[in-house]
PDB file of C-alpha atoms in Angstrom:
ATOM      1  CA  MET J   1       0.081   0.279  -0.050  1.00 36.00           C
ATOM      2  CA  LYS J   2       3.081   2.250  -0.195  1.00 36.00           C
ATOM      3  CA  LYS J   3       1.275   4.363  -3.395  1.00 39.00           C
ATOM      4  CA  LEU J   4      -1.854   5.665  -1.017  1.00 41.00           C
ATOM      5  CA  PRO J   5      -0.255   9.193  -0.505  1.00 39.00           C
ATOM      6  CA  ALA J   6      -0.304   9.576  -4.431  1.00 41.00           C
ATOM      7  CA  LEU J   7      -3.655   8.268  -4.678  1.00 45.00           C
ATOM      8  CA  PHE J   8      -4.829  10.840  -2.112  1.00 43.00           C
ATOM      9  CA  SER J   9      -3.262  13.464  -3.861  1.00 44.00           C
ATOM     10  CA  LEU J  10      -5.017  12.564  -7.410  1.00 42.00           C
ATOM     11  CA  ILE J  11      -8.394  11.829  -5.714  1.00 46.00           C
ATOM     12  CA  THR J  12      -8.117  15.661  -4.346  1.00 42.00           C
ATOM     13  CA  SER J  13      -6.955  16.886  -7.298  1.00 39.00           C
ATOM     14  CA  ILE J  14      -9.845  15.412  -9.301  1.00 39.00           C
ATOM     15  CA  GLY J  15     -12.905  16.522  -6.938  1.00 43.00           C
ATOM     16  CA  LEU J  16     -13.969  12.631  -5.556  1.00 42.00           C
ATOM     17  CA  TRP J  17     -15.482  14.638  -2.547  1.00 38.00           C
ATOM     18  CA  TYR J  18     -18.209  11.923  -1.337  1.00 39.00           C
ATOM     19  CA  ALA J  19     -18.824  10.288   1.646  1.00 37.00           C
ATOM     20  CA  CYS J  20     -19.437   6.618   1.730  1.00 39.00           C
ATOM     21  CA  THR J  21     -21.809   5.296   4.854  1.00 36.00           C
ATOM     22  CA  GLN J  22     -24.601   2.590   5.616  1.00 38.00           C
ATOM     23  CA  HIS J  23     -26.096   3.693   8.654  1.00 41.00           C
ATOM     24  CA  ARG J  24     -28.939   1.731  10.293  1.00 41.00           C
ATOM     25  CA  GLN J  25     -31.875   3.815   9.215  1.00 43.00           C
ATOM     26  CA  ASN J  26     -34.221   5.420  12.221  1.00 42.00           C
ATOM     27  CA  LYS J  27     -38.052   5.100  11.639  1.00 43.00           C
ATOM     28  CA  ASN J  28     -39.258   8.351  11.827  1.00 43.00           C
ATOM     29  CA  THR J  29     -43.181   8.095  13.110  1.00 42.00           C
ATOM     30  CA  SER J  30     -44.572  10.954  11.579  1.00 65.00           C
ATOM     31  CA  ASP J  31     -43.863   8.904   8.065  1.00 75.00           C
ATOM     32  CA  LYS J  32     -46.547   8.264   5.725  1.00 74.00           C
ATOM     33  CA  SER J  33     -44.657   6.245   2.978  1.00 70.00           C
ATOM     34  CA  THR J  34     -47.271   3.930   1.999  1.00 86.00           C
ATOM     35  CA  VAL J  35     -47.204   3.788  -1.485  1.00 94.00           C
ATOM     36  CA  LYS J  36     -44.554   2.029  -3.193  1.00 96.00           C
ATOM     37  CA  ILE J  37     -42.172   3.660  -5.511  1.00 97.00           C
ATOM     38  CA  ASN J  38     -40.051   2.055  -8.020  1.00 95.00           C
ATOM     39  CA  ASN J  39     -37.805   2.804 -11.181  1.00 96.00           C
ATOM     40  CA  ARG J  40     -38.015   0.210 -13.572  1.00 94.00           C
ATOM     41  CA  GLY J  41     -38.811  -2.895 -11.500  1.00 95.00           C
ATOM     42  CA  VAL J  42     -36.264  -1.235  -8.723  1.00 97.00           C
ATOM     43  CA  ASN J  43     -37.482  -0.510  -5.549  1.00 98.00           C
ATOM     44  CA  ILE J  44     -37.022   2.831  -3.946  1.00 98.00           C
ATOM     45  CA  ALA J  45     -37.309   3.059   0.137  1.00 97.00           C
ATOM     46  CA  TYR J  46     -38.261   6.662   1.145  1.00 98.00           C
ATOM     47  CA  THR J  47     -39.913   8.686   4.158  1.00 97.00           C
ATOM     48  CA  ASP J  48     -42.664  11.259   3.591  1.00 97.00           C
ATOM     49  CA  THR J  49     -43.230  13.574   6.323  1.00 97.00           C
ATOM     50  CA  GLY J  50     -45.690  16.544   6.658  1.00 96.00           C
ATOM     51  CA  LYS J  51     -47.512  18.355   4.647  1.00 94.00           C
ATOM     52  CA  SER J  52     -46.825  21.511   1.899  1.00 96.00           C
ATOM     53  CA  ASP J  53     -47.663  22.217  -1.382  1.00 96.00           C
ATOM     54  CA  THR J  54     -43.744  23.092  -1.506  1.00 98.00           C
ATOM     55  CA  THR J  55     -42.293  19.950  -1.241  1.00 98.00           C
ATOM     56  CA  LEU J  56     -38.604  19.628   0.244  1.00 98.00           C
ATOM     57  CA  LEU J  57     -36.677  16.208  -1.588  1.00 98.00           C
ATOM     58  CA  PHE J  58     -33.498  15.303  -0.073  1.00 98.00           C
ATOM     59  CA  ILE J  59     -31.099  12.966  -1.703  1.00 98.00           C
ATOM     60  CA  HIS J  60     -27.735  11.629  -0.308  1.00 95.00           C
ATOM     61  CA  GLY J  61     -24.224  11.237  -1.948  1.00 86.00           C
ATOM     62  CA  TRP J  62     -21.987   8.562  -2.480  1.00 84.00           C
ATOM     63  CA  CYS J  63     -23.135   5.102  -0.442  1.00 78.00           C
ATOM     64  CA  ILE J  64     -24.900   7.686   1.978  1.00 82.00           C
ATOM     65  CA  ASN J  65     -28.915   7.094   3.344  1.00 91.00           C
ATOM     66  CA  LYS J  66     -31.349   8.764   3.789  1.00 95.00           C
ATOM     67  CA  SER J  67     -31.104   8.317   7.866  1.00 94.00           C
ATOM     68  CA  TYR J  68     -28.682  11.398   6.798  1.00 94.00           C
ATOM     69  CA  PHE J  69     -31.314  13.796   6.605  1.00 97.00           C
ATOM     70  CA  ASN J  70     -33.053  12.830   9.914  1.00 96.00           C
ATOM     71  CA  GLU J  71     -32.259  16.355  11.672  1.00 97.00           C
ATOM     72  CA  GLN J  72     -33.594  17.731   8.618  1.00 98.00           C
ATOM     73  CA  VAL J  73     -36.941  15.774   8.698  1.00 98.00           C
ATOM     74  CA  LYS J  74     -37.260  17.144  12.329  1.00 97.00           C
ATOM     75  CA  TYR J  75     -36.663  20.650  11.706  1.00 98.00           C
ATOM     76  CA  PHE J  76     -38.574  21.111   8.223  1.00 98.00           C
ATOM     77  CA  GLY J  77     -41.461  18.184   8.703  1.00 97.00           C
ATOM     78  CA  ASN J  78     -43.765  20.566  10.592  1.00 96.00           C
ATOM     79  CA  ARG J  79     -43.850  23.139   7.737  1.00 95.00           C
ATOM     80  CA  TYR J  80     -42.808  21.539   4.622  1.00 98.00           C
ATOM     81  CA  ARG J  81     -43.738  18.300   2.912  1.00 98.00           C
ATOM     82  CA  VAL J  82     -40.255  16.576   3.797  1.00 98.00           C
ATOM     83  CA  ILE J  83     -39.217  13.291   1.402  1.00 98.00           C
ATOM     84  CA  THR J  84     -35.554  11.627   1.734  1.00 98.00           C
ATOM     85  CA  MET J  85     -35.138   8.429  -0.368  1.00 98.00           C
ATOM     86  CA  ASP J  86     -32.519   5.844  -0.771  1.00 96.00           C
ATOM     87  CA  LEU J  87     -31.072   5.896  -4.029  1.00 97.00           C
ATOM     88  CA  PRO J  88     -31.273   2.396  -5.530  1.00 96.00           C
ATOM     89  CA  GLY J  89     -27.769   0.043  -4.406  1.00 95.00           C
ATOM     90  CA  TYR J  90     -27.906   2.405  -0.957  1.00 93.00           C
ATOM     91  CA  GLY J  91     -29.737   1.723   2.247  1.00 92.00           C
ATOM     92  CA  GLN J  92     -32.656   0.269   2.095  1.00 94.00           C
ATOM     93  CA  SER J  93     -33.399   0.636  -1.741  1.00 96.00           C
ATOM     94  CA  GLY J  94     -32.824  -2.458  -4.072  1.00 96.00           C
ATOM     95  CA  LYS J  95     -29.859  -3.291  -5.917  1.00 95.00           C
ATOM     96  CA  ASN J  96     -31.239  -5.285  -8.736  1.00 96.00           C
ATOM     97  CA  ARG J  97     -30.128  -3.908 -11.452  1.00 96.00           C
ATOM     98  CA  ASN J  98     -26.664  -3.155 -13.415  1.00 94.00           C
ATOM     99  CA  SER J  99     -26.230   0.904 -14.332  1.00 95.00           C
ATOM    100  CA  TRP J 100     -25.252   3.693 -11.832  1.00 95.00           C
ATOM    101  CA  THR J 101     -24.902   6.332 -13.759  1.00 95.00           C
ATOM    102  CA  VAL J 102     -26.230   9.989 -12.778  1.00 96.00           C
ATOM    103  CA  ASN J 103     -28.723   9.416 -15.512  1.00 96.00           C
ATOM    104  CA  ASP J 104     -30.238   6.456 -13.877  1.00 97.00           C
ATOM    105  CA  PHE J 105     -29.800   7.881 -10.597  1.00 97.00           C
ATOM    106  CA  ALA J 106     -32.043  10.928 -11.677  1.00 98.00           C
ATOM    107  CA  GLY J 107     -34.510   8.742 -13.055  1.00 98.00           C
ATOM    108  CA  ASP J 108     -34.826   7.234  -9.632  1.00 98.00           C
ATOM    109  CA  VAL J 109     -35.303  10.815  -8.323  1.00 98.00           C
ATOM    110  CA  THR J 110     -38.190  11.336 -11.055  1.00 98.00           C
ATOM    111  CA  SER J 111     -39.734   7.724 -10.321  1.00 98.00           C
ATOM    112  CA  VAL J 112     -40.443   9.470  -6.436  1.00 98.00           C
ATOM    113  CA  ILE J 113     -41.289  12.830  -8.313  1.00 98.00           C
ATOM    114  CA  THR J 114     -43.973  11.566 -10.265  1.00 98.00           C
ATOM    115  CA  THR J 115     -45.279   8.428  -8.662  1.00 98.00           C
ATOM    116  CA  LEU J 116     -46.001  10.662  -5.881  1.00 97.00           C
ATOM    117  CA  LYS J 117     -47.726  13.469  -7.918  1.00 97.00           C
ATOM    118  CA  LEU J 118     -45.442  16.121  -6.045  1.00 97.00           C
ATOM    119  CA  LYS J 119     -45.210  19.861  -7.124  1.00 94.00           C
ATOM    120  CA  ASN J 120     -43.087  22.543  -6.254  1.00 98.00           C
ATOM    121  CA  VAL J 121     -40.122  20.242  -5.643  1.00 98.00           C
ATOM    122  CA  ILE J 122     -37.518  21.761  -3.978  1.00 98.00           C
ATOM    123  CA  LEU J 123     -34.259  19.001  -4.866  1.00 98.00           C
ATOM    124  CA  ILE J 124     -31.651  18.784  -2.435  1.00 98.00           C
ATOM    125  CA  GLY J 125     -28.561  17.118  -2.725  1.00 98.00           C
ATOM    126  CA  HIS J 126     -25.223  16.079  -0.723  1.00 96.00           C
ATOM    127  CA  SER J 127     -21.573  15.422  -2.725  1.00 93.00           C
ATOM    128  CA  MET J 128     -22.590  13.021  -5.396  1.00 93.00           C
ATOM    129  CA  ALA J 129     -26.150  14.009  -5.932  1.00 97.00           C
ATOM    130  CA  GLY J 130     -25.368  17.312  -7.008  1.00 96.00           C
ATOM    131  CA  GLU J 131     -25.133  16.425 -10.734  1.00 96.00           C
ATOM    132  CA  ILE J 132     -28.422  14.028  -9.815  1.00 97.00           C
ATOM    133  CA  ILE J 133     -30.608  17.083  -8.841  1.00 98.00           C
ATOM    134  CA  VAL J 134     -29.611  18.720 -12.012  1.00 98.00           C
ATOM    135  CA  GLN J 135     -30.600  16.148 -14.097  1.00 98.00           C
ATOM    136  CA  ALA J 136     -34.043  15.443 -12.250  1.00 98.00           C
ATOM    137  CA  LYS J 137     -34.306  19.226 -13.245  1.00 98.00           C
ATOM    138  CA  LEU J 138     -34.205  18.573 -16.526  1.00 98.00           C
ATOM    139  CA  ASN J 139     -36.299  15.486 -16.235  1.00 98.00           C
ATOM    140  CA  ALA J 140     -38.863  16.967 -14.313  1.00 98.00           C
ATOM    141  CA  PRO J 141     -38.928  20.971 -15.148  1.00 97.00           C
ATOM    142  CA  GLN J 142     -42.454  22.148 -14.404  1.00 97.00           C
ATOM    143  CA  GLN J 143     -42.126  20.549 -11.340  1.00 98.00           C
ATOM    144  CA  VAL J 144     -38.733  21.050  -9.589  1.00 98.00           C
ATOM    145  CA  ILE J 145     -38.636  24.795  -8.756  1.00 98.00           C
ATOM    146  CA  GLY J 146     -35.327  24.785  -7.136  1.00 98.00           C
ATOM    147  CA  LEU J 147     -32.175  23.077  -6.473  1.00 98.00           C
ATOM    148  CA  VAL J 148     -29.685  23.053  -3.587  1.00 98.00           C
ATOM    149  CA  GLY J 149     -26.532  21.441  -3.214  1.00 98.00           C
ATOM    150  CA  ILE J 150     -25.035  20.492  -0.104  1.00 97.00           C
ATOM    151  CA  ASP J 151     -20.958  20.615  -0.237  1.00 96.00           C
ATOM    152  CA  ASN J 152     -20.255  19.870  -3.918  1.00 95.00           C
ATOM    153  CA  PHE J 153     -19.280  21.865  -7.016  1.00 94.00           C
ATOM    154  CA  LYS J 154     -16.606  23.325  -4.844  1.00 90.00           C
ATOM    155  CA  GLY J 155     -13.886  23.658  -7.279  1.00 81.00           C
ATOM    156  CA  PHE J 156     -15.891  24.030  -9.834  1.00 78.00           C
ATOM    157  CA  ASP J 157     -14.110  26.298 -12.858  1.00 70.00           C
ATOM    158  CA  GLY J 158     -16.136  25.090 -15.496  1.00 62.00           C
ATOM    159  CA  LYS J 159     -13.626  23.350 -17.874  1.00 66.00           C
ATOM    160  CA  PRO J 160     -14.001  20.532 -19.677  1.00 66.00           C
ATOM    161  CA  GLU J 161     -12.303  17.350 -19.238  1.00 71.00           C
ATOM    162  CA  THR J 162      -9.109  16.807 -20.567  1.00 78.00           C
ATOM    163  CA  PRO J 163      -7.240  13.676 -21.841  1.00 83.00           C
ATOM    164  CA  LYS J 164      -5.122  13.832 -18.915  1.00 84.00           C
ATOM    165  CA  SER J 165      -8.022  14.553 -15.956  1.00 77.00           C
ATOM    166  CA  LYS J 166      -9.755  11.687 -17.409  1.00 79.00           C
ATOM    167  CA  ALA J 167      -6.781   9.496 -17.169  1.00 86.00           C
ATOM    168  CA  ASP J 168      -6.214  10.444 -13.308  1.00 84.00           C
ATOM    169  CA  TYR J 169      -9.458   9.971 -12.642  1.00 82.00           C
ATOM    170  CA  ALA J 170      -9.692   6.467 -14.178  1.00 86.00           C
ATOM    171  CA  GLU J 171      -6.054   5.851 -12.239  1.00 88.00           C
ATOM    172  CA  ALA J 172      -8.256   6.410  -9.186  1.00 83.00           C
ATOM    173  CA  ILE J 173     -10.643   4.060  -9.691  1.00 89.00           C
ATOM    174  CA  ALA J 174      -8.488   1.378 -10.765  1.00 92.00           C
ATOM    175  CA  MET J 175      -6.637   1.791  -7.430  1.00 90.00           C
ATOM    176  CA  LEU J 176     -10.573   1.712  -5.414  1.00 90.00           C
ATOM    177  CA  LYS J 177     -11.185  -1.746  -7.252  1.00 93.00           C
ATOM    178  CA  LYS J 178      -7.915  -2.757  -5.900  1.00 92.00           C
ATOM    179  CA  HIS J 179      -8.046  -2.043  -2.569  1.00 91.00           C
ATOM    180  CA  PHE J 180     -11.620  -0.350  -1.874  1.00 90.00           C
ATOM    181  CA  LYS J 181     -11.578  -0.531   2.004  1.00 89.00           C
ATOM    182  CA  ALA J 182      -7.828   0.463   2.615  1.00 88.00           C
ATOM    183  CA  VAL J 183      -8.123   3.449   0.307  1.00 88.00           C
ATOM    184  CA  ALA J 184     -11.466   4.431   0.956  1.00 85.00           C
ATOM    185  CA  THR J 185     -11.017   4.362   4.899  1.00 87.00           C
ATOM    186  CA  ALA J 186      -7.798   6.345   4.655  1.00 83.00           C
ATOM    187  CA  TYR J 187      -8.951   9.043   2.598  1.00 82.00           C
ATOM    188  CA  PHE J 188     -11.680   9.678   4.803  1.00 84.00           C
ATOM    189  CA  ASN J 189      -9.668  10.455   7.501  1.00 85.00           C
ATOM    190  CA  GLN J 190      -7.387  12.500   5.729  1.00 88.00           C
ATOM    191  CA  ASP J 191      -9.427  14.283   3.342  1.00 86.00           C
ATOM    192  CA  LEU J 192     -13.315  14.396   4.600  1.00 87.00           C
ATOM    193  CA  PHE J 193     -13.334  14.856   7.958  1.00 88.00           C
ATOM    194  CA  TYR J 194     -12.456  18.019   9.744  1.00 93.00           C
ATOM    195  CA  LYS J 195     -10.530  18.935  13.450  1.00 94.00           C
ATOM    196  CA  THR J 196     -14.288  19.617  14.938  1.00 93.00           C
ATOM    197  CA  THR J 197     -15.767  16.323  13.497  1.00 92.00           C
ATOM    198  CA  SER J 198     -16.624  14.075  16.298  1.00 94.00           C
ATOM    199  CA  THR J 199     -15.606  10.698  17.273  1.00 94.00           C
ATOM    200  CA  ALA J 200     -19.081   9.273  16.775  1.00 94.00           C
ATOM    201  CA  ILE J 201     -19.775  10.587  13.279  1.00 93.00           C
ATOM    202  CA  ARG J 202     -16.113   9.528  12.221  1.00 89.00           C
ATOM    203  CA  LYS J 203     -16.474   6.443  13.762  1.00 89.00           C
ATOM    204  CA  ARG J 204     -20.033   6.040  12.132  1.00 87.00           C
ATOM    205  CA  VAL J 205     -18.284   6.684   8.768  1.00 81.00           C
ATOM    206  CA  LEU J 206     -15.314   4.414   8.952  1.00 82.00           C
ATOM    207  CA  ASN J 207     -17.794   1.631  10.201  1.00 81.00           C
ATOM    208  CA  ASP J 208     -20.146   2.271   7.430  1.00 79.00           C
ATOM    209  CA  VAL J 209     -17.427   2.218   4.404  1.00 78.00           C
ATOM    210  CA  THR J 210     -16.088  -0.840   5.240  1.00 79.00           C
ATOM    211  CA  ASN J 211     -19.630  -2.534   4.794  1.00 81.00           C
ATOM    212  CA  ALA J 212     -20.457  -0.765   1.730  1.00 81.00           C
ATOM    213  CA  ASP J 213     -21.246  -2.411  -1.661  1.00 92.00           C
ATOM    214  CA  SER J 214     -17.998  -2.044  -3.535  1.00 93.00           C
ATOM    215  CA  THR J 215     -19.175  -3.132  -6.581  1.00 94.00           C
ATOM    216  CA  ILE J 216     -21.970  -0.519  -6.664  1.00 94.00           C
ATOM    217  CA  ALA J 217     -19.843   2.358  -5.318  1.00 92.00           C
ATOM    218  CA  ILE J 218     -17.558   2.010  -7.602  1.00 93.00           C
ATOM    219  CA  ALA J 219     -19.744   1.681 -10.890  1.00 94.00           C
ATOM    220  CA  SER J 220     -20.983   5.330  -9.221  1.00 92.00           C
ATOM    221  CA  MET J 221     -18.100   6.885  -9.599  1.00 88.00           C
ATOM    222  CA  GLU J 222     -17.172   5.358 -12.730  1.00 87.00           C
ATOM    223  CA  ASP J 223     -19.567   7.931 -14.884  1.00 78.00           C
ATOM    224  CA  ASN J 224     -17.428  10.454 -15.511  1.00 73.00           C
ATOM    225  CA  ASN J 225     -19.310  11.998 -18.644  1.00 79.00           C
ATOM    226  CA  PHE J 226     -21.460  14.725 -17.312  1.00 86.00           C
ATOM    227  CA  ASN J 227     -21.317  17.902 -18.736  1.00 88.00           C
ATOM    228  CA  THR J 228     -21.813  20.266 -15.844  1.00 89.00           C
ATOM    229  CA  VAL J 229     -21.469  23.086 -17.800  1.00 90.00           C
ATOM    230  CA  SER J 230     -24.404  22.666 -20.067  1.00 92.00           C
ATOM    231  CA  LYS J 231     -26.464  20.868 -18.002  1.00 95.00           C
ATOM    232  CA  LEU J 232     -26.414  23.949 -15.106  1.00 95.00           C
ATOM    233  CA  LYS J 233     -27.109  26.221 -18.077  1.00 94.00           C
ATOM    234  CA  ALA J 234     -30.363  24.231 -19.315  1.00 96.00           C
ATOM    235  CA  THR J 235     -31.899  24.014 -15.908  1.00 97.00           C
ATOM    236  CA  LYS J 236     -32.154  27.886 -16.334  1.00 96.00           C
ATOM    237  CA  THR J 237     -32.166  27.507 -12.338  1.00 97.00           C
ATOM    238  CA  LYS J 238     -30.133  28.968  -9.654  1.00 97.00           C
ATOM    239  CA  LEU J 239     -28.208  26.973  -7.590  1.00 97.00           C
ATOM    240  CA  HIS J 240     -28.294  27.218  -4.183  1.00 98.00           C
ATOM    241  CA  LEU J 241     -24.916  25.604  -2.442  1.00 98.00           C
ATOM    242  CA  ILE J 242     -24.471  24.565   1.370  1.00 98.00           C
ATOM    243  CA  ASN J 243     -20.954  24.211   1.582  1.00 97.00           C
ATOM    244  CA  SER J 244     -18.450  23.564   4.224  1.00 96.00           C
ATOM    245  CA  ASP J 245     -15.111  25.737   4.468  1.00 93.00           C
ATOM    246  CA  TYR J 246     -12.803  23.210   5.188  1.00 91.00           C
ATOM    247  CA  THR J 247     -11.666  23.192   1.976  1.00 90.00           C
ATOM    248  CA  PRO J 248     -11.902  25.980  -0.370  1.00 89.00           C
ATOM    249  CA  ASN J 249     -15.256  27.219  -2.581  1.00 91.00           C
ATOM    250  CA  ASP J 250     -13.928  27.987  -6.270  1.00 89.00           C
ATOM    251  CA  THR J 251     -16.831  29.483  -7.597  1.00 89.00           C
ATOM    252  CA  ILE J 252     -14.962  31.163 -10.844  1.00 88.00           C
ATOM    253  CA  GLY J 253     -16.563  28.526 -13.157  1.00 88.00           C
ATOM    254  CA  PHE J 254     -20.169  29.488 -12.425  1.00 92.00           C
ATOM    255  CA  ILE J 255     -19.561  33.436 -13.063  1.00 91.00           C
ATOM    256  CA  LYS J 256     -17.899  33.429 -15.906  1.00 90.00           C
ATOM    257  CA  ALA J 257     -20.463  30.643 -17.707  1.00 90.00           C
ATOM    258  CA  GLY J 258     -22.955  33.091 -15.896  1.00 92.00           C
ATOM    259  CA  ILE J 259     -24.536  30.336 -14.295  1.00 94.00           C
ATOM    260  CA  PRO J 260     -26.640  31.959 -11.421  1.00 96.00           C
ATOM    261  CA  TYR J 261     -25.254  30.567  -8.159  1.00 96.00           C
ATOM    262  CA  GLN J 262     -25.725  31.505  -4.113  1.00 97.00           C
ATOM    263  CA  LEU J 263     -23.178  30.137  -1.572  1.00 97.00           C
ATOM    264  CA  LEU J 264     -23.912  29.968   1.828  1.00 98.00           C
ATOM    265  CA  GLN J 265     -20.850  28.397   3.803  1.00 97.00           C
ATOM    266  CA  ILE J 266     -20.757  26.651   7.020  1.00 96.00           C
ATOM    267  CA  HIS J 267     -17.618  27.296   9.331  1.00 95.00           C
ATOM    268  CA  ALA J 268     -15.787  23.919  10.477  1.00 94.00           C
ATOM    269  CA  THR J 269     -17.484  21.300   9.705  1.00 95.00           C
ATOM    270  CA  GLY J 270     -16.209  18.385   7.987  1.00 94.00           C
ATOM    271  CA  HIS J 271     -17.940  17.012   4.513  1.00 94.00           C
ATOM    272  CA  PHE J 272     -21.210  16.144   6.344  1.00 94.00           C
ATOM    273  CA  PRO J 273     -22.639  19.489   7.864  1.00 97.00           C
ATOM    274  CA  MET J 274     -26.463  18.004   7.852  1.00 96.00           C
ATOM    275  CA  VAL J 275     -25.039  15.659  10.710  1.00 95.00           C
ATOM    276  CA  GLU J 276     -21.840  17.866  12.119  1.00 96.00           C
ATOM    277  CA  LYS J 277     -23.668  21.011  12.887  1.00 97.00           C
ATOM    278  CA  PRO J 278     -27.455  20.173  11.780  1.00 98.00           C
ATOM    279  CA  ALA J 279     -28.880  23.872  13.435  1.00 98.00           C
ATOM    280  CA  GLU J 280     -26.619  26.093  11.900  1.00 98.00           C
ATOM    281  CA  PHE J 281     -26.884  24.166   8.375  1.00 98.00           C
ATOM    282  CA  ASN J 282     -30.937  23.903   8.784  1.00 98.00           C
ATOM    283  CA  LYS J 283     -31.066  27.509   9.287  1.00 98.00           C
ATOM    284  CA  LEU J 284     -28.964  27.999   6.156  1.00 98.00           C
ATOM    285  CA  LEU J 285     -30.983  25.469   4.070  1.00 98.00           C
ATOM    286  CA  GLN J 286     -33.979  27.767   5.540  1.00 98.00           C
ATOM    287  CA  GLN J 287     -32.625  30.678   4.059  1.00 98.00           C
ATOM    288  CA  ALA J 288     -31.870  29.482   0.571  1.00 98.00           C
ATOM    289  CA  VAL J 289     -35.328  28.008   0.440  1.00 98.00           C
ATOM    290  CA  ASN J 290     -36.786  31.354   1.339  1.00 97.00           C
ATOM    291  CA  GLN J 291     -35.057  32.649  -1.785  1.00 96.00           C
ATOM    292  CA  ILE J 292     -36.283  29.611  -3.740  1.00 96.00           C
TER     293      ILE J 292
END
């Protein structure tokens, strides 16, 4: 494992800012998710809380499950309709398919929207789910009225992929395929936690990453063909970002591309602000919702 330090640098440079968790789900007593939802035969587990003509739909990132939004359900469930979902391949959703691209996951989100006949939907996506909510907005332009990212699009320079960047990405994927548990665990320790991240959260993440389905997790990252600039422009929607400042937030790409955005920074958390500082995170999310 002597190549690990080099891989850390490589992964950081290409922006693999994802989190891998498989935490036991907590049952919300106000959950009314009785309607069965599936996308092309794959079951989608979800929670459905509260009543409102505005829906907050939370989508987790790489290997995270819906339980990571429990504090948001509690906070927002008495004023909005709040839905959390497990993307297929993760949490309690099905795994009976072989494709795990951004378009596949966006289709899962769209299935939730259409099956539940949701309107005035604000999509809130953590980490990898940033691209997913962008595509889901394009899938359901009339139903989705707002986009909120959580600790994603942090190094958005607006530049297209180069042969070198694609090769670097492929090399990082190859290393994960060979040493998934060791590489992912060490990477989380080095780059996804901040000095303020609690011991409990660290243990939760590190325990879950070692139990993740590595085949699905790696396949979820292999889709590197999402044209972020053109897709964001096509949404014609302002992107609201709630990002931690543990790593820099470079927004020059939004400015150059003329993409409207709002950056709301949360101080001194790692990659999981919704669980590390839920009270502060919820206030920032409320600000974004108010603007939308």
